[in-house]
């Protein structure tokens, strides 16, 4: 039996007779020096690749049964060599919080008899996957980031999220940044709500709101940022437009029941309470017609008389409700393109910069807490 198993193993090794060497070179220093072995790839079974991180280089050693040419690797994103290269770059960028200035990627193949170059790619400033450094107070743990090196649904989701986050964090275009940070935030919300029988956008955002409220210890930097936000600053966001859009005249009872339960009664922070009080007139008739006005007014009156501060409620309202509203309006073309402006430093730009600052920190802390979602 042992002899038979040895024969099987020997045959498997013979089949994996193509050893690929992927060398990824940078012009800037990589802070992570080390080696990670047995990095799996799709359908790899018991096999895995070696990732070696040096000062200005990543080397990947991968054994395969197949012979790939450059075109097969570069045009097929499901190719295991492509995917392993992607993993290495994501990992290195996230550990360093920097683009590192990629200079080249060289892939070669060796067999017992020969060695040949498969493909070499050269990069300049215009062809970088990332264009700048990342400003965040959070430094990711190398061990936690190792999730992305695995091959399961969790790892794939993490890689997707991290790719959007990295692009958003390094972009100098404020609206591109907002779109990428929103994508990262939304996918983090979906992941957090993954066990729900109904994992749609609304339920996912409600679930991540609950995660904010019940786990403030994961959001130290978010709390610190919002602790200084005054009511006047909070009020500058276009809440009236949101209310008029989300709660239309003649809307169904369920819509206004959502206004009562999720917009009003779920919040106690003094800044949100003042906002609710000052905007109640916009939909007072509808709320009164459905019999919700008394509960809403009682709630507002009580917390105006007994003010509270809850920065995570503020974070949830700005990320889960306001950013969702704004992103949908922009994505569906329901407003003039925000980049088509002839007034520098206009109010829209100021507000999107504030949202980006918040989303940058929130998504960083969510990624840092990914194992707890």
PDB file of N, CA, C and O in Angstrom, residues 167-237:
ATOM      1  N   UNK A 167      -7.403  51.335  -4.357  1.00  0.00           N
ATOM      2  CA  UNK A 167      -7.576  52.310  -5.434  1.00  0.00           C
ATOM      3  C   UNK A 167      -8.201  53.601  -4.905  1.00  0.00           C
ATOM      4  O   UNK A 167      -7.807  54.704  -5.303  1.00  0.00           O
ATOM      5  N   UNK A 168      -9.170  53.464  -4.018  1.00  0.00           N
ATOM      6  CA  UNK A 168      -9.806  54.647  -3.448  1.00  0.00           C
ATOM      7  C   UNK A 168      -8.854  55.451  -2.579  1.00  0.00           C
ATOM      8  O   UNK A 168      -8.779  56.680  -2.677  1.00  0.00           O
ATOM      9  N   UNK A 169      -8.104  54.773  -1.747  1.00  0.00           N
ATOM     10  CA  UNK A 169      -7.223  55.454  -0.800  1.00  0.00           C
ATOM     11  C   UNK A 169      -6.068  56.177  -1.492  1.00  0.00           C
ATOM     12  O   UNK A 169      -5.524  57.143  -0.951  1.00  0.00           O
ATOM     13  N   UNK A 170      -5.674  55.711  -2.668  1.00  0.00           N
ATOM     14  CA  UNK A 170      -4.529  56.331  -3.356  1.00  0.00           C
ATOM     15  C   UNK A 170      -4.944  57.329  -4.438  1.00  0.00           C
ATOM     16  O   UNK A 170      -4.083  57.974  -5.037  1.00  0.00           O
ATOM     17  N   UNK A 171      -6.237  57.468  -4.681  1.00  0.00           N
ATOM     18  CA  UNK A 171      -6.689  58.365  -5.746  1.00  0.00           C
ATOM     19  C   UNK A 171      -6.681  59.820  -5.294  1.00  0.00           C
ATOM     20  O   UNK A 171      -7.018  60.138  -4.153  1.00  0.00           O
ATOM     21  N   UNK A 172      -6.316  60.714  -6.207  1.00  0.00           N
ATOM     22  CA  UNK A 172      -6.380  62.152  -5.915  1.00  0.00           C
ATOM     23  C   UNK A 172      -7.659  62.773  -6.475  1.00  0.00           C
ATOM     24  O   UNK A 172      -7.925  63.955  -6.255  1.00  0.00           O
ATOM     25  N   UNK A 173      -8.447  61.980  -7.217  1.00  0.00           N
ATOM     26  CA  UNK A 173      -9.730  62.440  -7.738  1.00  0.00           C
ATOM     27  C   UNK A 173     -10.796  62.151  -6.676  1.00  0.00           C
ATOM     28  O   UNK A 173     -11.093  61.003  -6.378  1.00  0.00           O
ATOM     29  N   UNK A 174     -11.378  63.195  -6.096  1.00  0.00           N
ATOM     30  CA  UNK A 174     -12.275  63.021  -4.950  1.00  0.00           C
ATOM     31  C   UNK A 174     -13.504  62.177  -5.271  1.00  0.00           C
ATOM     32  O   UNK A 174     -13.996  61.439  -4.405  1.00  0.00           O
ATOM     33  N   UNK A 175     -14.020  62.259  -6.492  1.00  0.00           N
ATOM     34  CA  UNK A 175     -15.230  61.498  -6.816  1.00  0.00           C
ATOM     35  C   UNK A 175     -14.908  60.046  -7.179  1.00  0.00           C
ATOM     36  O   UNK A 175     -15.690  59.139  -6.871  1.00  0.00           O
ATOM     37  N   UNK A 176     -13.772  59.833  -7.792  1.00  0.00           N
ATOM     38  CA  UNK A 176     -13.296  58.457  -8.009  1.00  0.00           C
ATOM     39  C   UNK A 176     -13.030  57.813  -6.656  1.00  0.00           C
ATOM     40  O   UNK A 176     -13.371  56.643  -6.420  1.00  0.00           O
ATOM     41  N   UNK A 177     -12.404  58.565  -5.745  1.00  0.00           N
ATOM     42  CA  UNK A 177     -12.125  58.060  -4.400  1.00  0.00           C
ATOM     43  C   UNK A 177     -13.416  57.650  -3.702  1.00  0.00           C
ATOM     44  O   UNK A 177     -13.502  56.567  -3.109  1.00  0.00           O
ATOM     45  N   UNK A 178     -14.430  58.507  -3.774  1.00  0.00           N
ATOM     46  CA  UNK A 178     -15.703  58.212  -3.116  1.00  0.00           C
ATOM     47  C   UNK A 178     -16.323  56.929  -3.665  1.00  0.00           C
ATOM     48  O   UNK A 178     -16.785  56.074  -2.902  1.00  0.00           O
ATOM     49  N   UNK A 179     -16.322  56.779  -4.979  1.00  0.00           N
ATOM     50  CA  UNK A 179     -16.921  55.594  -5.598  1.00  0.00           C
ATOM     51  C   UNK A 179     -16.210  54.330  -5.152  1.00  0.00           C
ATOM     52  O   UNK A 179     -16.842  53.315  -4.817  1.00  0.00           O
ATOM     53  N   UNK A 180     -14.869  54.325  -5.123  1.00  0.00           N
ATOM     54  CA  UNK A 180     -14.118  53.130  -4.736  1.00  0.00           C
ATOM     55  C   UNK A 180     -14.268  52.842  -3.243  1.00  0.00           C
ATOM     56  O   UNK A 180     -14.393  51.684  -2.847  1.00  0.00           O
ATOM     57  N   UNK A 181     -14.246  53.867  -2.425  1.00  0.00           N
ATOM     58  CA  UNK A 181     -14.426  53.644  -0.992  1.00  0.00           C
ATOM     59  C   UNK A 181     -15.839  53.142  -0.697  1.00  0.00           C
ATOM     60  O   UNK A 181     -16.027  52.298   0.189  1.00  0.00           O
ATOM     61  N   UNK A 182     -16.820  53.656  -1.455  1.00  0.00           N
ATOM     62  CA  UNK A 182     -18.173  53.156  -1.269  1.00  0.00           C
ATOM     63  C   UNK A 182     -18.260  51.678  -1.636  1.00  0.00           C
ATOM     64  O   UNK A 182     -18.896  50.888  -0.933  1.00  0.00           O
ATOM     65  N   UNK A 183     -17.636  51.288  -2.739  1.00  0.00           N
ATOM     66  CA  UNK A 183     -17.666  49.877  -3.145  1.00  0.00           C
ATOM     67  C   UNK A 183     -17.075  48.993  -2.055  1.00  0.00           C
ATOM     68  O   UNK A 183     -17.602  47.916  -1.748  1.00  0.00           O
ATOM     69  N   UNK A 184     -15.964  49.434  -1.475  1.00  0.00           N
ATOM     70  CA  UNK A 184     -15.343  48.662  -0.399  1.00  0.00           C
ATOM     71  C   UNK A 184     -16.282  48.571   0.797  1.00  0.00           C
ATOM     72  O   UNK A 184     -16.475  47.492   1.376  1.00  0.00           O
ATOM     73  N   UNK A 185     -16.891  49.705   1.166  1.00  0.00           N
ATOM     74  CA  UNK A 185     -17.796  49.722   2.312  1.00  0.00           C
ATOM     75  C   UNK A 185     -19.021  48.835   2.071  1.00  0.00           C
ATOM     76  O   UNK A 185     -19.424  48.063   2.947  1.00  0.00           O
ATOM     77  N   UNK A 186     -19.587  48.918   0.888  1.00  0.00           N
ATOM     78  CA  UNK A 186     -20.779  48.128   0.579  1.00  0.00           C
ATOM     79  C   UNK A 186     -20.465  46.633   0.628  1.00  0.00           C
ATOM     80  O   UNK A 186     -21.244  45.844   1.174  1.00  0.00           O
ATOM     81  N   UNK A 187     -19.320  46.238   0.076  1.00  0.00           N
ATOM     82  CA  UNK A 187     -18.967  44.817   0.082  1.00  0.00           C
ATOM     83  C   UNK A 187     -18.625  44.321   1.488  1.00  0.00           C
ATOM     84  O   UNK A 187     -18.883  43.162   1.827  1.00  0.00           O
ATOM     85  N   UNK A 188     -18.060  45.179   2.311  1.00  0.00           N
ATOM     86  CA  UNK A 188     -17.852  44.834   3.712  1.00  0.00           C
ATOM     87  C   UNK A 188     -19.194  44.613   4.413  1.00  0.00           C
ATOM     88  O   UNK A 188     -19.333  43.711   5.240  1.00  0.00           O
ATOM     89  N   UNK A 189     -20.181  45.428   4.037  1.00  0.00           N
ATOM     90  CA  UNK A 189     -21.532  45.282   4.610  1.00  0.00           C
ATOM     91  C   UNK A 189     -22.161  43.966   4.173  1.00  0.00           C
ATOM     92  O   UNK A 189     -22.758  43.250   4.986  1.00  0.00           O
ATOM     93  N   UNK A 190     -22.034  43.640   2.895  1.00  0.00           N
ATOM     94  CA  UNK A 190     -22.572  42.369   2.400  1.00  0.00           C
ATOM     95  C   UNK A 190     -21.902  41.187   3.103  1.00  0.00           C
ATOM     96  O   UNK A 190     -22.564  40.211   3.465  1.00  0.00           O
ATOM     97  N   UNK A 191     -20.594  41.279   3.288  1.00  0.00           N
ATOM     98  CA  UNK A 191     -19.894  40.183   3.945  1.00  0.00           C
ATOM     99  C   UNK A 191     -20.368  40.022   5.386  1.00  0.00           C
ATOM    100  O   UNK A 191     -20.585  38.902   5.868  1.00  0.00           O
ATOM    101  N   UNK A 192     -20.548  41.140   6.072  1.00  0.00           N
ATOM    102  CA  UNK A 192     -21.016  41.096   7.448  1.00  0.00           C
ATOM    103  C   UNK A 192     -22.402  40.466   7.565  1.00  0.00           C
ATOM    104  O   UNK A 192     -22.731  39.832   8.572  1.00  0.00           O
ATOM    105  N   UNK A 193     -23.194  40.610   6.513  1.00  0.00           N
ATOM    106  CA  UNK A 193     -24.578  40.117   6.511  1.00  0.00           C
ATOM    107  C   UNK A 193     -24.717  38.795   5.755  1.00  0.00           C
ATOM    108  O   UNK A 193     -25.817  38.391   5.384  1.00  0.00           O
ATOM    109  N   UNK A 194     -23.614  38.111   5.530  1.00  0.00           N
ATOM    110  CA  UNK A 194     -23.588  36.943   4.638  1.00  0.00           C
ATOM    111  C   UNK A 194     -24.477  35.784   5.091  1.00  0.00           C
ATOM    112  O   UNK A 194     -24.911  34.974   4.268  1.00  0.00           O
ATOM    113  N   UNK A 195     -24.739  35.662   6.387  1.00  0.00           N
ATOM    114  CA  UNK A 195     -25.553  34.535   6.863  1.00  0.00           C
ATOM    115  C   UNK A 195     -27.049  34.821   6.803  1.00  0.00           C
ATOM    116  O   UNK A 195     -27.854  33.945   7.096  1.00  0.00           O
ATOM    117  N   UNK A 196     -27.401  36.057   6.422  1.00  0.00           N
ATOM    118  CA  UNK A 196     -28.818  36.422   6.349  1.00  0.00           C
ATOM    119  C   UNK A 196     -29.491  35.737   5.161  1.00  0.00           C
ATOM    120  O   UNK A 196     -28.886  35.574   4.096  1.00  0.00           O
ATOM    121  N   UNK A 197     -30.744  35.367   5.348  1.00  0.00           N
ATOM    122  CA  UNK A 197     -31.509  34.753   4.258  1.00  0.00           C
ATOM    123  C   UNK A 197     -31.821  35.767   3.173  1.00  0.00           C
ATOM    124  O   UNK A 197     -32.098  35.404   2.030  1.00  0.00           O
ATOM    125  N   UNK A 198     -31.779  37.048   3.521  1.00  0.00           N
ATOM    126  CA  UNK A 198     -32.088  38.110   2.564  1.00  0.00           C
ATOM    127  C   UNK A 198     -30.970  39.146   2.604  1.00  0.00           C
ATOM    128  O   UNK A 198     -31.086  40.182   3.250  1.00  0.00           O
ATOM    129  N   UNK A 199     -29.885  38.843   1.906  1.00  0.00           N
ATOM    130  CA  UNK A 199     -28.709  39.705   1.953  1.00  0.00           C
ATOM    131  C   UNK A 199     -28.737  40.742   0.825  1.00  0.00           C
ATOM    132  O   UNK A 199     -27.857  40.772  -0.042  1.00  0.00           O
ATOM    133  N   UNK A 200     -29.764  41.601   0.842  1.00  0.00           N
ATOM    134  CA  UNK A 200     -29.811  42.686  -0.132  1.00  0.00           C
ATOM    135  C   UNK A 200     -29.157  43.932   0.454  1.00  0.00           C
ATOM    136  O   UNK A 200     -28.700  43.938   1.601  1.00  0.00           O
ATOM    137  N   UNK A 201     -29.089  45.003  -0.343  1.00  0.00           N
ATOM    138  CA  UNK A 201     -28.382  46.202   0.093  1.00  0.00           C
ATOM    139  C   UNK A 201     -28.950  46.780   1.385  1.00  0.00           C
ATOM    140  O   UNK A 201     -28.199  47.111   2.305  1.00  0.00           O
ATOM    141  N   UNK A 202     -30.276  46.920   1.456  1.00  0.00           N
ATOM    142  CA  UNK A 202     -30.898  47.540   2.622  1.00  0.00           C
ATOM    143  C   UNK A 202     -30.589  46.742   3.882  1.00  0.00           C
ATOM    144  O   UNK A 202     -30.178  47.299   4.912  1.00  0.00           O
ATOM    145  N   UNK A 203     -30.774  45.437   3.834  1.00  0.00           N
ATOM    146  CA  UNK A 203     -30.525  44.609   5.011  1.00  0.00           C
ATOM    147  C   UNK A 203     -29.047  44.571   5.383  1.00  0.00           C
ATOM    148  O   UNK A 203     -28.697  44.547   6.568  1.00  0.00           O
ATOM    149  N   UNK A 204     -28.181  44.567   4.365  1.00  0.00           N
ATOM    150  CA  UNK A 204     -26.743  44.568   4.639  1.00  0.00           C
ATOM    151  C   UNK A 204     -26.324  45.858   5.339  1.00  0.00           C
ATOM    152  O   UNK A 204     -25.529  45.836   6.286  1.00  0.00           O
ATOM    153  N   UNK A 205     -26.862  46.987   4.891  1.00  0.00           N
ATOM    154  CA  UNK A 205     -26.521  48.273   5.503  1.00  0.00           C
ATOM    155  C   UNK A 205     -27.106  48.396   6.904  1.00  0.00           C
ATOM    156  O   UNK A 205     -26.480  48.980   7.801  1.00  0.00           O
ATOM    157  N   UNK A 206     -28.279  47.838   7.120  1.00  0.00           N
ATOM    158  CA  UNK A 206     -28.851  47.845   8.471  1.00  0.00           C
ATOM    159  C   UNK A 206     -28.024  46.971   9.407  1.00  0.00           C
ATOM    160  O   UNK A 206     -27.827  47.309  10.587  1.00  0.00           O
ATOM    161  N   UNK A 207     -27.520  45.870   8.877  1.00  0.00           N
ATOM    162  CA  UNK A 207     -26.713  44.978   9.699  1.00  0.00           C
ATOM    163  C   UNK A 207     -25.382  45.618  10.074  1.00  0.00           C
ATOM    164  O   UNK A 207     -24.938  45.518  11.232  1.00  0.00           O
ATOM    165  N   UNK A 208     -24.741  46.300   9.116  1.00  0.00           N
ATOM    166  CA  UNK A 208     -23.462  46.925   9.437  1.00  0.00           C
ATOM    167  C   UNK A 208     -23.671  48.098  10.390  1.00  0.00           C
ATOM    168  O   UNK A 208     -22.799  48.402  11.221  1.00  0.00           O
ATOM    169  N   UNK A 209     -24.828  48.746  10.313  1.00  0.00           N
ATOM    170  CA  UNK A 209     -25.160  49.787  11.291  1.00  0.00           C
ATOM    171  C   UNK A 209     -25.179  49.193  12.697  1.00  0.00           C
ATOM    172  O   UNK A 209     -24.615  49.764  13.640  1.00  0.00           O
ATOM    173  N   UNK A 210     -25.815  48.043  12.845  1.00  0.00           N
ATOM    174  CA  UNK A 210     -25.861  47.371  14.150  1.00  0.00           C
ATOM    175  C   UNK A 210     -24.463  47.017  14.627  1.00  0.00           C
ATOM    176  O   UNK A 210     -24.158  47.115  15.827  1.00  0.00           O
ATOM    177  N   UNK A 211     -23.599  46.615  13.686  1.00  0.00           N
ATOM    178  CA  UNK A 211     -22.220  46.288  14.046  1.00  0.00           C
ATOM    179  C   UNK A 211     -21.499  47.522  14.571  1.00  0.00           C
ATOM    180  O   UNK A 211     -20.740  47.450  15.544  1.00  0.00           O
ATOM    181  N   UNK A 212     -21.720  48.674  13.945  1.00  0.00           N
ATOM    182  CA  UNK A 212     -21.149  49.939  14.429  1.00  0.00           C
ATOM    183  C   UNK A 212     -21.565  50.194  15.881  1.00  0.00           C
ATOM    184  O   UNK A 212     -20.735  50.466  16.741  1.00  0.00           O
ATOM    185  N   UNK A 213     -22.875  50.139  16.103  1.00  0.00           N
ATOM    186  CA  UNK A 213     -23.439  50.548  17.387  1.00  0.00           C
ATOM    187  C   UNK A 213     -22.999  49.618  18.511  1.00  0.00           C
ATOM    188  O   UNK A 213     -22.715  50.073  19.628  1.00  0.00           O
ATOM    189  N   UNK A 214     -22.946  48.322  18.227  1.00  0.00           N
ATOM    190  CA  UNK A 214     -22.637  47.347  19.285  1.00  0.00           C
ATOM    191  C   UNK A 214     -21.138  47.096  19.461  1.00  0.00           C
ATOM    192  O   UNK A 214     -20.741  46.455  20.444  1.00  0.00           O
ATOM    193  N   UNK A 215     -20.324  47.591  18.542  1.00  0.00           N
ATOM    194  CA  UNK A 215     -18.877  47.337  18.624  1.00  0.00           C
ATOM    195  C   UNK A 215     -18.051  48.622  18.468  1.00  0.00           C
ATOM    196  O   UNK A 215     -17.150  48.691  17.613  1.00  0.00           O
ATOM    197  N   UNK A 216     -18.311  49.631  19.280  1.00  0.00           N
ATOM    198  CA  UNK A 216     -17.563  50.893  19.125  1.00  0.00           C
ATOM    199  C   UNK A 216     -16.064  50.722  19.361  1.00  0.00           C
ATOM    200  O   UNK A 216     -15.265  51.542  18.888  1.00  0.00           O
ATOM    201  N   UNK A 217     -15.665  49.657  20.063  1.00  0.00           N
ATOM    202  CA  UNK A 217     -14.235  49.450  20.348  1.00  0.00           C
ATOM    203  C   UNK A 217     -13.439  49.133  19.090  1.00  0.00           C
ATOM    204  O   UNK A 217     -12.206  49.261  19.098  1.00  0.00           O
ATOM    205  N   UNK A 218     -14.111  48.725  18.012  1.00  0.00           N
ATOM    206  CA  UNK A 218     -13.415  48.498  16.745  1.00  0.00           C
ATOM    207  C   UNK A 218     -13.225  49.792  15.951  1.00  0.00           C
ATOM    208  O   UNK A 218     -12.548  49.786  14.922  1.00  0.00           O
ATOM    209  N   UNK A 219     -13.838  50.875  16.418  1.00  0.00           N
ATOM    210  CA  UNK A 219     -13.891  52.106  15.618  1.00  0.00           C
ATOM    211  C   UNK A 219     -13.371  53.307  16.412  1.00  0.00           C
ATOM    212  O   UNK A 219     -14.003  54.363  16.459  1.00  0.00           O
ATOM    213  N   UNK A 220     -12.208  53.150  16.994  1.00  0.00           N
ATOM    214  CA  UNK A 220     -11.619  54.215  17.807  1.00  0.00           C
ATOM    215  C   UNK A 220     -11.362  55.480  16.991  1.00  0.00           C
ATOM    216  O   UNK A 220     -11.702  56.599  17.402  1.00  0.00           O
ATOM    217  N   UNK A 221     -10.775  55.311  15.809  1.00  0.00           N
ATOM    218  CA  UNK A 221     -10.430  56.475  14.982  1.00  0.00           C
ATOM    219  C   UNK A 221     -11.676  57.125  14.393  1.00  0.00           C
ATOM    220  O   UNK A 221     -11.753  58.350  14.271  1.00  0.00           O
ATOM    221  N   UNK A 222     -12.668  56.313  14.043  1.00  0.00           N
ATOM    222  CA  UNK A 222     -13.940  56.870  13.558  1.00  0.00           C
ATOM    223  C   UNK A 222     -14.591  57.707  14.643  1.00  0.00           C
ATOM    224  O   UNK A 222     -15.066  58.824  14.395  1.00  0.00           O
ATOM    225  N   UNK A 223     -14.627  57.163  15.860  1.00  0.00           N
ATOM    226  CA  UNK A 223     -15.209  57.900  16.979  1.00  0.00           C
ATOM    227  C   UNK A 223     -14.489  59.202  17.250  1.00  0.00           C
ATOM    228  O   UNK A 223     -15.116  60.239  17.491  1.00  0.00           O
ATOM    229  N   UNK A 224     -13.155  59.169  17.199  1.00  0.00           N
ATOM    230  CA  UNK A 224     -12.375  60.384  17.438  1.00  0.00           C
ATOM    231  C   UNK A 224     -12.651  61.444  16.380  1.00  0.00           C
ATOM    232  O   UNK A 224     -12.756  62.638  16.690  1.00  0.00           O
ATOM    233  N   UNK A 225     -12.768  61.016  15.114  1.00  0.00           N
ATOM    234  CA  UNK A 225     -13.043  61.959  14.034  1.00  0.00           C
ATOM    235  C   UNK A 225     -14.387  62.647  14.233  1.00  0.00           C
ATOM    236  O   UNK A 225     -14.503  63.871  14.110  1.00  0.00           O
ATOM    237  N   UNK A 226     -15.421  61.860  14.538  1.00  0.00           N
ATOM    238  CA  UNK A 226     -16.769  62.406  14.619  1.00  0.00           C
ATOM    239  C   UNK A 226     -17.056  63.106  15.946  1.00  0.00           C
ATOM    240  O   UNK A 226     -18.042  63.847  16.051  1.00  0.00           O
ATOM    241  N   UNK A 227     -16.204  62.903  16.920  1.00  0.00           N
ATOM    242  CA  UNK A 227     -16.425  63.568  18.215  1.00  0.00           C
ATOM    243  C   UNK A 227     -16.302  65.076  18.099  1.00  0.00           C
ATOM    244  O   UNK A 227     -16.836  65.816  18.929  1.00  0.00           O
ATOM    245  N   UNK A 228     -15.603  65.544  17.065  1.00  0.00           N
ATOM    246  CA  UNK A 228     -15.420  66.989  16.878  1.00  0.00           C
ATOM    247  C   UNK A 228     -16.422  67.592  15.898  1.00  0.00           C
ATOM    248  O   UNK A 228     -16.401  68.808  15.683  1.00  0.00           O
ATOM    249  N   UNK A 229     -17.270  66.757  15.280  1.00  0.00           N
ATOM    250  CA  UNK A 229     -18.226  67.289  14.310  1.00  0.00           C
ATOM    251  C   UNK A 229     -19.373  67.989  15.029  1.00  0.00           C
ATOM    252  O   UNK A 229     -20.069  67.398  15.858  1.00  0.00           O
ATOM    253  N   UNK A 230     -19.586  69.247  14.705  1.00  0.00           N
ATOM    254  CA  UNK A 230     -20.670  70.015  15.315  1.00  0.00           C
ATOM    255  C   UNK A 230     -21.982  69.770  14.560  1.00  0.00           C
ATOM    256  O   UNK A 230     -21.982  69.215  13.456  1.00  0.00           O
ATOM    257  N   UNK A 231     -23.072  70.236  15.164  1.00  0.00           N
ATOM    258  CA  UNK A 231     -24.353  70.107  14.474  1.00  0.00           C
ATOM    259  C   UNK A 231     -24.342  70.903  13.177  1.00  0.00           C
ATOM    260  O   UNK A 231     -24.857  70.429  12.149  1.00  0.00           O
ATOM    261  N   UNK A 232     -23.775  72.107  13.201  1.00  0.00           N
ATOM    262  CA  UNK A 232     -23.759  72.934  11.992  1.00  0.00           C
ATOM    263  C   UNK A 232     -23.003  72.241  10.854  1.00  0.00           C
ATOM    264  O   UNK A 232     -23.420  72.312   9.690  1.00  0.00           O
ATOM    265  N   UNK A 233     -21.909  71.565  11.180  1.00  0.00           N
ATOM    266  CA  UNK A 233     -21.158  70.829  10.151  1.00  0.00           C
ATOM    267  C   UNK A 233     -21.979  69.656   9.626  1.00  0.00           C
ATOM    268  O   UNK A 233     -22.019  69.397   8.424  1.00  0.00           O
ATOM    269  N   UNK A 234     -22.628  68.955  10.535  1.00  0.00           N
ATOM    270  CA  UNK A 234     -23.458  67.809  10.172  1.00  0.00           C
ATOM    271  C   UNK A 234     -24.643  68.246   9.313  1.00  0.00           C
ATOM    272  O   UNK A 234     -25.016  67.577   8.350  1.00  0.00           O
ATOM    273  N   UNK A 235     -25.193  69.381   9.613  1.00  0.00           N
ATOM    274  CA  UNK A 235     -26.384  69.885   8.917  1.00  0.00           C
ATOM    275  C   UNK A 235     -26.075  70.317   7.492  1.00  0.00           C
ATOM    276  O   UNK A 235     -26.988  70.368   6.640  1.00  0.00           O
ATOM    277  N   UNK A 236     -24.822  70.596   7.189  1.00  0.00           N
ATOM    278  CA  UNK A 236     -24.466  71.061   5.838  1.00  0.00           C
ATOM    279  C   UNK A 236     -24.674  69.995   4.766  1.00  0.00           C
ATOM    280  O   UNK A 236     -24.794  70.323   3.583  1.00  0.00           O
ATOM    281  N   UNK A 237     -24.680  68.717   5.163  1.00  0.00           N
ATOM    282  CA  UNK A 237     -24.990  67.670   4.197  1.00  0.00           C
ATOM    283  C   UNK A 237     -26.438  67.841   3.734  1.00  0.00           C
ATOM    284  O   UNK A 237     -27.275  68.377   4.464  1.00  0.00           O
TER     285      UNK A 237
END
